[in-house]
mmCIF file of C-alpha atoms in Angstrom:
data_model
loop_
_atom_site.group_PDB
_atom_site.id
_atom_site.type_symbol
_atom_site.label_atom_id
_atom_site.label_comp_id
_atom_site.label_asym_id
_atom_site.label_seq_id
_atom_site.Cartn_x
_atom_site.Cartn_y
_atom_site.Cartn_z
ATOM 1 C CA MET A 1 12.393 41.753 -0.303
ATOM 2 C CA ARG A 2 10.871 44.093 -2.845
ATOM 3 C CA LYS A 3 12.009 47.580 -3.608
ATOM 4 C CA GLY A 4 9.683 50.052 -5.172
ATOM 5 C CA LEU A 5 8.503 53.593 -5.215
ATOM 6 C CA LEU A 6 6.838 54.873 -2.102
ATOM 7 C CA THR A 7 3.705 56.885 -2.747
ATOM 8 C CA ILE A 8 2.072 59.009 -0.089
ATOM 9 C CA ALA A 9 -1.471 60.330 -0.453
ATOM 10 C CA ALA A 10 -1.353 64.021 -1.396
ATOM 11 C CA VAL A 11 -4.716 64.983 0.036
ATOM 12 C CA GLY A 12 -4.331 67.546 2.787
ATOM 13 C CA LEU A 13 -0.522 67.334 2.718
ATOM 14 C CA LEU A 14 1.970 70.048 1.892
ATOM 15 C CA THR A 15 5.166 68.901 0.146
ATOM 16 C CA THR A 16 8.287 71.039 0.183
ATOM 17 C CA GLY A 17 11.851 70.019 -0.632
ATOM 18 C CA GLY A 18 11.136 66.293 -0.297
ATOM 19 C CA LEU A 19 9.448 66.713 3.101
ATOM 20 C CA THR A 20 5.741 66.163 3.514
ATOM 21 C CA ALA A 21 4.402 68.161 6.426
ATOM 22 C CA CYS A 22 1.535 66.497 8.309
ATOM 23 C CA SER A 23 -0.926 67.669 10.911
ATOM 24 C CA GLU A 24 -0.914 66.258 14.425
ATOM 25 C CA ASP A 25 -4.050 64.194 13.827
ATOM 26 C CA SER A 26 -3.350 63.070 10.258
ATOM 27 C CA ASP A 27 -1.944 59.709 11.431
ATOM 28 C CA PRO A 28 -2.361 57.926 14.762
ATOM 29 C CA GLY A 29 1.356 57.281 14.754
ATOM 30 C CA SER A 30 2.503 60.716 13.628
ATOM 31 C CA THR A 31 3.631 63.563 15.831
ATOM 32 C CA GLY A 32 2.665 67.156 15.706
ATOM 33 C CA SER A 33 5.027 70.122 15.576
ATOM 34 C CA ALA A 34 3.460 71.448 18.817
ATOM 35 C CA LYS A 35 5.116 68.615 20.773
ATOM 36 C CA THR A 36 8.669 68.898 22.072
ATOM 37 C CA PRO A 37 10.795 66.554 19.927
ATOM 38 C CA LYS A 38 12.220 63.683 21.968
ATOM 39 C CA ILE A 39 13.464 60.455 20.438
ATOM 40 C CA GLY A 40 13.768 57.106 22.172
ATOM 41 C CA VAL A 41 16.030 54.347 20.829
ATOM 42 C CA ILE A 42 16.150 50.766 22.088
ATOM 43 C CA LEU A 43 19.220 48.749 21.064
ATOM 44 C CA PRO A 44 19.033 44.932 21.332
ATOM 45 C CA ASP A 45 22.155 43.850 23.262
ATOM 46 C CA SER A 46 25.921 44.240 23.489
ATOM 47 C CA LYS A 47 26.795 40.535 23.286
ATOM 48 C CA SER A 48 25.762 39.348 19.841
ATOM 49 C CA SER A 49 27.787 42.097 18.144
ATOM 50 C CA VAL A 50 29.890 44.903 19.520
ATOM 51 C CA ARG A 51 28.522 47.231 16.836
ATOM 52 C CA TRP A 52 25.439 48.189 18.854
ATOM 53 C CA GLU A 53 27.404 49.990 21.529
ATOM 54 C CA THR A 54 30.622 50.940 19.706
ATOM 55 C CA ALA A 55 29.076 52.134 16.451
ATOM 56 C CA ASP A 56 25.265 52.543 16.443
ATOM 57 C CA ARG A 57 25.021 54.292 19.814
ATOM 58 C CA ARG A 58 27.950 56.584 18.910
ATOM 59 C CA PHE A 59 26.680 57.579 15.511
ATOM 60 C CA LEU A 60 23.067 58.068 16.627
ATOM 61 C CA GLU A 61 24.161 60.216 19.567
ATOM 62 C CA GLU A 62 26.302 62.322 17.212
ATOM 63 C CA ALA A 63 23.393 62.838 14.796
ATOM 64 C CA PHE A 64 20.849 63.767 17.458
ATOM 65 C CA LYS A 65 23.296 66.122 19.159
ATOM 66 C CA ALA A 66 24.105 67.850 15.877
ATOM 67 C CA ALA A 67 20.392 68.360 15.253
ATOM 68 C CA GLY A 68 19.821 69.710 18.805
ATOM 69 C CA VAL A 69 17.204 67.009 19.429
ATOM 70 C CA GLN A 70 16.806 65.352 22.835
ATOM 71 C CA ALA A 71 17.345 61.575 22.659
ATOM 72 C CA ASP A 72 17.278 58.644 25.111
ATOM 73 C CA ILE A 73 19.222 55.610 23.901
ATOM 74 C CA GLN A 74 19.015 52.398 26.003
ATOM 75 C CA ASN A 75 20.061 48.760 25.536
ATOM 76 C CA ALA A 76 17.721 45.883 26.360
ATOM 77 C CA GLN A 77 20.646 43.415 26.723
ATOM 78 C CA ASN A 78 18.643 40.664 24.999
ATOM 79 C CA ASP A 79 15.984 40.739 27.728
ATOM 80 C CA LYS A 80 12.436 40.841 26.322
ATOM 81 C CA THR A 81 10.920 41.986 29.610
ATOM 82 C CA ALA A 82 13.508 44.787 29.879
ATOM 83 C CA PHE A 83 12.824 45.695 26.259
ATOM 84 C CA GLN A 84 9.105 46.201 26.979
ATOM 85 C CA THR A 85 9.812 48.014 30.249
ATOM 86 C CA ILE A 86 12.198 50.427 28.532
ATOM 87 C CA ALA A 87 9.624 51.090 25.828
ATOM 88 C CA ASP A 88 6.890 51.736 28.408
ATOM 89 C CA GLN A 89 9.135 54.147 30.302
ATOM 90 C CA MET A 90 10.074 55.983 27.126
ATOM 91 C CA ILE A 91 6.434 56.341 26.053
ATOM 92 C CA THR A 92 5.404 57.492 29.529
ATOM 93 C CA GLY A 93 8.395 59.825 29.565
ATOM 94 C CA GLY A 94 7.108 61.690 26.520
ATOM 95 C CA VAL A 95 9.105 60.457 23.518
ATOM 96 C CA THR A 96 7.537 61.611 20.295
ATOM 97 C CA VAL A 97 9.424 59.009 18.215
ATOM 98 C CA LEU A 98 10.432 55.486 19.201
ATOM 99 C CA MET A 99 13.141 53.674 17.193
ATOM 100 C CA ILE A 100 13.681 49.986 17.979
ATOM 101 C CA VAL A 101 15.934 47.060 17.073
ATOM 102 C CA ASN A 102 13.597 44.229 17.954
ATOM 103 C CA LEU A 103 14.648 41.102 19.824
ATOM 104 C CA ASP A 104 11.923 39.186 17.998
ATOM 105 C CA SER A 105 8.916 40.229 15.943
ATOM 106 C CA GLY A 106 6.347 39.317 18.623
ATOM 107 C CA THR A 107 7.871 41.576 21.299
ATOM 108 C CA GLY A 108 8.634 44.238 18.734
ATOM 109 C CA LYS A 109 5.070 44.292 17.405
ATOM 110 C CA ALA A 110 3.625 44.670 20.922
ATOM 111 C CA VAL A 111 5.897 47.662 21.570
ATOM 112 C CA LEU A 112 5.219 49.286 18.202
ATOM 113 C CA ASP A 113 1.472 48.838 18.493
ATOM 114 C CA LYS A 114 1.440 50.352 22.008
ATOM 115 C CA ALA A 115 3.501 53.321 20.807
ATOM 116 C CA LYS A 116 1.127 53.874 17.908
ATOM 117 C CA SER A 117 -1.873 53.766 20.213
ATOM 118 C CA GLN A 118 -0.235 56.530 22.270
ATOM 119 C CA GLY A 119 0.423 58.721 19.238
ATOM 120 C CA VAL A 120 4.166 57.993 19.162
ATOM 121 C CA ALA A 121 5.770 57.667 15.716
ATOM 122 C CA THR A 122 7.883 54.550 15.169
ATOM 123 C CA ILE A 123 10.881 53.332 13.165
ATOM 124 C CA ASP A 124 12.274 49.809 12.730
ATOM 125 C CA TYR A 125 16.055 50.151 12.853
ATOM 126 C CA ASP A 126 18.220 47.470 11.230
ATOM 127 C CA ARG A 127 15.632 44.682 11.799
ATOM 128 C CA LEU A 128 12.142 44.624 10.313
ATOM 129 C CA THR A 129 9.387 43.714 12.803
ATOM 130 C CA LEU A 130 7.177 41.261 10.908
ATOM 131 C CA GLY A 131 3.520 42.147 11.285
ATOM 132 C CA GLY A 132 4.491 45.410 12.940
ATOM 133 C CA SER A 133 3.351 48.970 12.419
ATOM 134 C CA ALA A 134 6.572 50.983 12.147
ATOM 135 C CA GLN A 135 6.282 53.974 9.815
ATOM 136 C CA TYR A 136 9.787 53.430 8.431
ATOM 137 C CA TYR A 137 12.369 50.683 8.152
ATOM 138 C CA VAL A 138 16.054 51.593 7.905
ATOM 139 C CA SER A 139 18.624 48.879 7.270
ATOM 140 C CA PHE A 140 20.961 47.436 4.674
ATOM 141 C CA ASP A 141 20.002 45.249 1.756
ATOM 142 C CA ASN A 142 20.319 42.125 3.854
ATOM 143 C CA GLU A 143 19.878 39.605 1.059
ATOM 144 C CA THR A 144 22.836 41.263 -0.617
ATOM 145 C CA VAL A 145 24.771 40.913 2.644
ATOM 146 C CA GLY A 146 24.184 37.154 2.480
ATOM 147 C CA LYS A 147 25.005 37.009 -1.207
ATOM 148 C CA LEU A 148 28.369 38.693 -0.534
ATOM 149 C CA GLN A 149 29.062 36.086 2.171
ATOM 150 C CA GLY A 150 28.243 33.219 -0.203
ATOM 151 C CA GLU A 151 30.364 34.704 -2.976
ATOM 152 C CA GLY A 152 33.175 35.357 -0.475
ATOM 153 C CA LEU A 153 33.218 31.743 0.775
ATOM 154 C CA SER A 154 33.188 30.449 -2.792
ATOM 155 C CA LYS A 155 36.076 32.748 -3.681
ATOM 156 C CA CYS A 156 38.166 31.601 -0.748
ATOM 157 C CA LEU A 157 37.448 27.940 -1.352
ATOM 158 C CA THR A 158 38.546 28.361 -4.978
ATOM 159 C CA GLU A 159 41.737 30.112 -3.912
ATOM 160 C CA LYS A 160 42.501 27.166 -1.608
ATOM 161 C CA GLY A 161 41.908 24.702 -4.444
ATOM 162 C CA ALA A 162 39.158 22.920 -2.574
ATOM 163 C CA LYS A 163 37.551 19.972 -4.378
ATOM 164 C CA ASN A 164 33.982 19.027 -3.480
ATOM 165 C CA PRO A 165 34.268 20.994 -0.231
ATOM 166 C CA VAL A 166 31.933 20.267 2.691
ATOM 167 C CA VAL A 167 30.356 23.568 3.738
ATOM 168 C CA ALA A 168 28.824 24.052 7.222
ATOM 169 C CA TYR A 169 26.338 26.805 8.100
ATOM 170 C CA LEU A 170 26.208 28.797 11.352
ATOM 171 C CA ASN A 171 23.017 30.789 10.758
ATOM 172 C CA GLY A 172 21.917 33.754 12.893
ATOM 173 C CA SER A 173 19.136 33.768 15.440
ATOM 174 C CA PRO A 174 15.913 32.127 14.263
ATOM 175 C CA THR A 175 13.924 35.051 15.780
ATOM 176 C CA ASP A 176 15.792 37.674 13.698
ATOM 177 C CA ASN A 177 14.244 38.375 10.300
ATOM 178 C CA ASN A 178 17.652 39.628 9.112
ATOM 179 C CA ALA A 179 19.087 36.129 9.661
ATOM 180 C CA THR A 180 16.401 34.781 7.313
ATOM 181 C CA LEU A 181 17.375 37.348 4.698
ATOM 182 C CA PHE A 182 21.110 36.677 5.064
ATOM 183 C CA LYS A 183 20.456 32.960 4.530
ATOM 184 C CA ALA A 184 18.313 33.636 1.471
ATOM 185 C CA GLY A 185 21.277 35.610 0.087
ATOM 186 C CA TYR A 186 23.984 33.008 0.668
ATOM 187 C CA ASP A 187 21.714 30.152 -0.326
ATOM 188 C CA SER A 188 21.233 31.919 -3.703
ATOM 189 C CA VAL A 189 24.972 31.457 -4.289
ATOM 190 C CA LEU A 190 25.688 28.136 -2.571
ATOM 191 C CA LYS A 191 22.564 26.031 -3.121
ATOM 192 C CA PRO A 192 23.203 25.732 -6.891
ATOM 193 C CA LYS A 193 26.664 24.421 -6.007
ATOM 194 C CA PHE A 194 25.165 21.882 -3.628
ATOM 195 C CA ASP A 195 22.615 20.838 -6.231
ATOM 196 C CA SER A 196 25.275 20.367 -8.895
ATOM 197 C CA LYS A 197 27.440 18.359 -6.457
ATOM 198 C CA GLU A 198 30.257 20.887 -6.837
ATOM 199 C CA TYR A 199 29.967 21.455 -3.048
ATOM 200 C CA VAL A 200 28.692 19.179 -0.350
ATOM 201 C CA LYS A 201 26.146 20.507 2.142
ATOM 202 C CA GLY A 202 27.489 19.938 5.625
ATOM 203 C CA PRO A 203 25.912 20.477 9.065
ATOM 204 C CA GLU A 204 23.600 23.488 9.446
ATOM 205 C CA ASP A 205 22.374 25.117 12.674
ATOM 206 C CA ALA A 206 20.841 28.413 13.732
ATOM 207 C CA VAL A 207 22.478 30.053 16.758
ATOM 208 C CA PRO A 208 19.900 31.222 19.327
ATOM 209 C CA ALA A 209 20.138 34.967 20.055
ATOM 210 C CA TRP A 210 23.388 35.141 18.040
ATOM 211 C CA ASP A 211 25.097 33.801 21.164
ATOM 212 C CA ASN A 212 28.799 33.345 20.506
ATOM 213 C CA ALA A 213 29.369 30.868 23.334
ATOM 214 C CA GLN A 214 26.553 28.662 22.038
ATOM 215 C CA ALA A 215 27.957 29.029 18.535
ATOM 216 C CA ALA A 216 31.285 27.536 19.645
ATOM 217 C CA THR A 217 29.514 24.580 21.204
ATOM 218 C CA ILE A 218 27.339 24.102 18.144
ATOM 219 C CA PHE A 219 30.291 24.260 15.767
ATOM 220 C CA GLU A 220 32.296 21.803 17.813
ATOM 221 C CA GLN A 221 29.366 19.404 17.569
ATOM 222 C CA GLN A 222 29.185 20.020 13.828
ATOM 223 C CA LEU A 223 32.883 19.261 13.410
ATOM 224 C CA THR A 224 32.533 16.068 15.425
ATOM 225 C CA LYS A 225 29.431 15.048 13.436
ATOM 226 C CA ALA A 226 31.373 15.580 10.212
ATOM 227 C CA ASN A 227 34.357 13.563 11.521
ATOM 228 C CA GLY A 228 36.512 16.669 11.196
ATOM 229 C CA LYS A 229 35.674 17.031 7.509
ATOM 230 C CA ILE A 230 34.459 20.602 7.152
ATOM 231 C CA ASP A 231 36.162 22.618 4.447
ATOM 232 C CA GLY A 232 34.301 25.939 4.705
ATOM 233 C CA VAL A 233 32.094 27.723 7.256
ATOM 234 C CA LEU A 234 29.362 30.146 6.315
ATOM 235 C CA ALA A 235 29.124 32.047 9.614
ATOM 236 C CA ALA A 236 26.468 34.765 9.592
ATOM 237 C CA ASN A 237 28.489 37.345 11.505
ATOM 238 C CA ASP A 238 31.978 37.971 12.890
ATOM 239 C CA GLY A 239 31.030 36.777 16.376
ATOM 240 C CA LEU A 240 29.841 33.395 15.086
ATOM 241 C CA GLY A 241 32.818 33.270 12.779
ATOM 242 C CA ASN A 242 35.229 33.807 15.672
ATOM 243 C CA ALA A 243 33.440 31.094 17.652
ATOM 244 C CA ALA A 244 34.037 28.668 14.748
ATOM 245 C CA ILE A 245 37.693 29.857 14.494
ATOM 246 C CA SER A 246 38.232 29.141 18.185
ATOM 247 C CA ILE A 247 37.241 25.497 17.620
ATOM 248 C CA LEU A 248 39.289 25.264 14.404
ATOM 249 C CA LYS A 249 42.284 26.508 16.390
ATOM 250 C CA LYS A 250 41.776 23.734 18.947
ATOM 251 C CA ASN A 251 41.913 21.234 16.053
ATOM 252 C CA LYS A 252 44.816 23.018 14.275
ATOM 253 C CA LEU A 253 42.530 23.745 11.300
ATOM 254 C CA ASN A 254 42.469 27.542 11.509
ATOM 255 C CA GLY A 255 43.701 29.168 8.303
ATOM 256 C CA LYS A 256 42.957 25.968 6.408
ATOM 257 C CA VAL A 257 39.165 26.279 6.562
ATOM 258 C CA PRO A 258 37.690 29.535 5.178
ATOM 259 C CA VAL A 259 35.218 31.216 7.520
ATOM 260 C CA THR A 260 32.949 34.156 6.638
ATOM 261 C CA GLY A 261 31.595 36.926 8.835
ATOM 262 C CA GLN A 262 29.738 40.207 8.910
ATOM 263 C CA ASP A 263 29.969 43.570 10.757
ATOM 264 C CA ALA A 264 33.682 44.322 10.126
ATOM 265 C CA SER A 265 34.351 44.152 13.844
ATOM 266 C CA THR A 266 37.874 44.753 15.151
ATOM 267 C CA GLU A 267 38.136 41.047 16.008
ATOM 268 C CA GLY A 268 36.825 40.024 12.598
ATOM 269 C CA LEU A 269 39.279 42.299 10.774
ATOM 270 C CA GLN A 270 42.144 40.933 12.889
ATOM 271 C CA ASN A 271 41.086 37.386 12.030
ATOM 272 C CA ILE A 272 41.161 38.318 8.368
ATOM 273 C CA LEU A 273 44.639 39.843 8.654
ATOM 274 C CA ALA A 274 45.830 36.682 10.448
ATOM 275 C CA GLY A 275 44.413 34.477 7.679
ATOM 276 C CA ASP A 276 41.926 32.749 9.980
ATOM 277 C CA GLN A 277 38.853 34.423 8.490
ATOM 278 C CA CYS A 278 38.102 34.588 4.778
ATOM 279 C CA MET A 279 36.077 37.791 4.667
ATOM 280 C CA THR A 280 33.535 39.959 6.388
ATOM 281 C CA VAL A 281 30.774 42.280 5.212
ATOM 282 C CA TYR A 282 31.123 45.948 6.057
ATOM 283 C CA LYS A 283 27.939 47.855 6.708
ATOM 284 C CA ALA A 284 28.588 51.575 7.083
ATOM 285 C CA VAL A 285 26.659 52.067 10.323
ATOM 286 C CA ARG A 286 27.324 55.801 10.223
ATOM 287 C CA GLU A 287 25.182 55.997 7.084
ATOM 288 C CA GLU A 288 22.474 53.789 8.586
ATOM 289 C CA ALA A 289 22.364 55.893 11.760
ATOM 290 C CA LYS A 290 22.281 59.098 9.713
ATOM 291 C CA ALA A 291 19.382 57.853 7.563
ATOM 292 C CA ALA A 292 17.418 56.685 10.609
ATOM 293 C CA SER A 293 18.140 59.845 12.642
ATOM 294 C CA ASP A 294 17.069 62.060 9.693
ATOM 295 C CA LEU A 295 13.727 60.246 9.539
ATOM 296 C CA ALA A 296 13.292 60.290 13.306
ATOM 297 C CA ILE A 297 14.064 64.028 13.565
ATOM 298 C CA ALA A 298 11.599 64.752 10.761
ATOM 299 C CA LEU A 299 8.858 62.703 12.488
ATOM 300 C CA ALA A 300 9.648 64.396 15.803
ATOM 301 C CA LYS A 301 9.028 67.721 14.104
ATOM 302 C CA GLY A 302 5.723 66.539 12.641
ATOM 303 C CA GLU A 303 7.108 65.935 9.141
ATOM 304 C CA LYS A 304 7.421 62.910 6.897
ATOM 305 C CA LYS A 305 10.066 62.140 4.309
ATOM 306 C CA GLU A 306 9.689 60.104 1.172
ATOM 307 C CA THR A 307 12.286 57.349 0.931
ATOM 308 C CA GLY A 308 11.801 56.140 -2.632
ATOM 309 C CA GLN A 309 11.859 52.499 -1.470
ATOM 310 C CA THR A 310 9.546 50.054 0.265
ATOM 311 C CA VAL A 311 9.802 46.519 1.671
ATOM 312 C CA LYS A 312 6.926 44.082 1.816
ATOM 313 C CA ASP A 313 5.601 42.960 5.216
ATOM 314 C CA GLY A 314 2.606 40.770 4.505
ATOM 315 C CA ASP A 315 0.117 43.014 2.700
ATOM 316 C CA ARG A 316 1.832 46.193 3.906
ATOM 317 C CA ASP A 317 4.419 48.202 1.958
ATOM 318 C CA VAL A 318 6.780 49.717 4.529
ATOM 319 C CA PRO A 319 8.667 52.880 3.486
ATOM 320 C CA ALA A 320 12.309 51.948 3.688
ATOM 321 C CA VAL A 321 15.913 53.019 3.328
ATOM 322 C CA LEU A 322 18.146 50.104 2.285
ATOM 323 C CA LEU A 323 21.861 50.816 2.165
ATOM 324 C CA THR A 324 24.534 48.953 0.213
ATOM 325 C CA PRO A 325 26.956 46.587 2.038
ATOM 326 C CA LYS A 326 30.570 45.922 0.983
ATOM 327 C CA ALA A 327 32.676 42.737 1.002
ATOM 328 C CA ILE A 328 35.954 43.029 2.892
ATOM 329 C CA TYR A 329 38.985 40.826 2.303
ATOM 330 C CA LYS A 330 42.572 41.187 3.496
ATOM 331 C CA GLU A 331 43.431 43.566 0.641
ATOM 332 C CA ASN A 332 40.736 46.111 1.574
ATOM 333 C CA VAL A 333 40.610 45.951 5.366
ATOM 334 C CA LYS A 334 42.161 49.404 5.180
ATOM 335 C CA ASP A 335 38.924 50.764 3.667
ATOM 336 C CA VAL A 336 37.041 50.113 6.931
ATOM 337 C CA ILE A 337 39.677 51.961 8.895
ATOM 338 C CA ALA A 338 39.722 54.818 6.389
ATOM 339 C CA ASP A 339 35.971 55.175 6.803
ATOM 340 C CA GLY A 340 36.338 55.740 10.531
ATOM 341 C CA TYR A 341 34.369 52.697 11.584
ATOM 342 C CA VAL A 342 37.300 51.313 13.568
ATOM 343 C CA THR A 343 40.709 52.811 14.245
ATOM 344 C CA LYS A 344 44.138 51.680 13.164
ATOM 345 C CA GLU A 345 45.181 51.664 16.839
ATOM 346 C CA GLU A 346 42.419 49.157 17.651
ATOM 347 C CA VAL A 347 43.009 46.825 14.698
ATOM 348 C CA CYS A 348 46.787 47.027 14.516
ATOM 349 C CA ALA A 349 47.602 46.619 18.217
ATOM 350 C CA GLY A 350 50.395 44.322 19.313
ATOM 351 C CA ALA A 351 51.032 41.315 17.129
ATOM 352 C CA TYR A 352 48.735 42.748 14.412
ATOM 353 C CA ALA A 353 51.033 45.728 13.701
ATOM 354 C CA LYS A 354 53.152 43.802 11.188
ATOM 355 C CA LEU A 355 50.094 42.173 9.630
ATOM 356 C CA CYS A 356 48.593 45.677 9.144
ATOM 357 C CA ALA A 357 51.784 46.912 7.539
ATOM 358 C CA ASP A 358 51.836 43.913 5.214
ATOM 359 C CA ALA A 359 48.228 44.717 4.230
ATOM 360 C CA GLY A 360 49.097 48.302 3.377
ATOM 361 C CA ILE A 361 47.557 49.869 6.450
ATOM 362 C CA SER A 362 49.755 52.822 7.291
#
């Protein structure tokens, strides 16, 4: 992923305060100020990660409401046909901006291209649609997310005094470009250790559609294949991590085998407090939603914003906003709560109350 300066042609454009006003016909995918702003958002599912409904929907709704802009937020529930149907309905219903989290790049590209042909501005949210036509991409630096996971697993293995540990991978969905970027990040940390024989590369599988139930089955097969000898698990998110932990519990290995995660979910944070999960990666979704909603609102009003960053998609430089993720261990679980992403009441319920107190969560 390359970051660089975004340059926008100045001919015929009026720049004021970082906003570049554009006419209604200056770009097939731009919107004119004469249109009534209406923003459509398609979320991917509610099964792979709870964040889509508990965080992204909430923060996007708050941002659009504060701006007084009409918005329609729907969830495709991992159904490609439903994804395309929702998009068609939103375009027919008069959205001036369409923001999507694609289920795969093929479906995402078809939706983005149709929106563009209808004069609807588009934004890729969280996941880049490869070969697509979105005018902006808003996400986190996803290679850094993976790097933090790799560094976290290495840290936890060192703390456990592991010698030549066997490390298994539970990668994210093969149709999600983010999963590719996460893997590139953690490979940058762990592959040199495999090459030097410091670590041993164990079983590796991608989990279709980030499905947690499938992840548990896959990890149980990995553990069997490795004759029970897995010393660390690089799980690409908290859901996959919890699936691995459920199998480790069955084999009385939980707490002995470090497991990574991502998303700082309530469940993931509780697993960390209990000692069953090594770490997670916190992505401040409030900031991601704010950045995306700011761009969407500007586009809906017929304006464009410079982002100062781009990512490469083939030969195309896509204007981007890439936010910085943060590694979370037991000692800084409280930071996620303090940021308002989850509540103390959620994380510290029942048996976790004492664990929260021990971790300095008051």
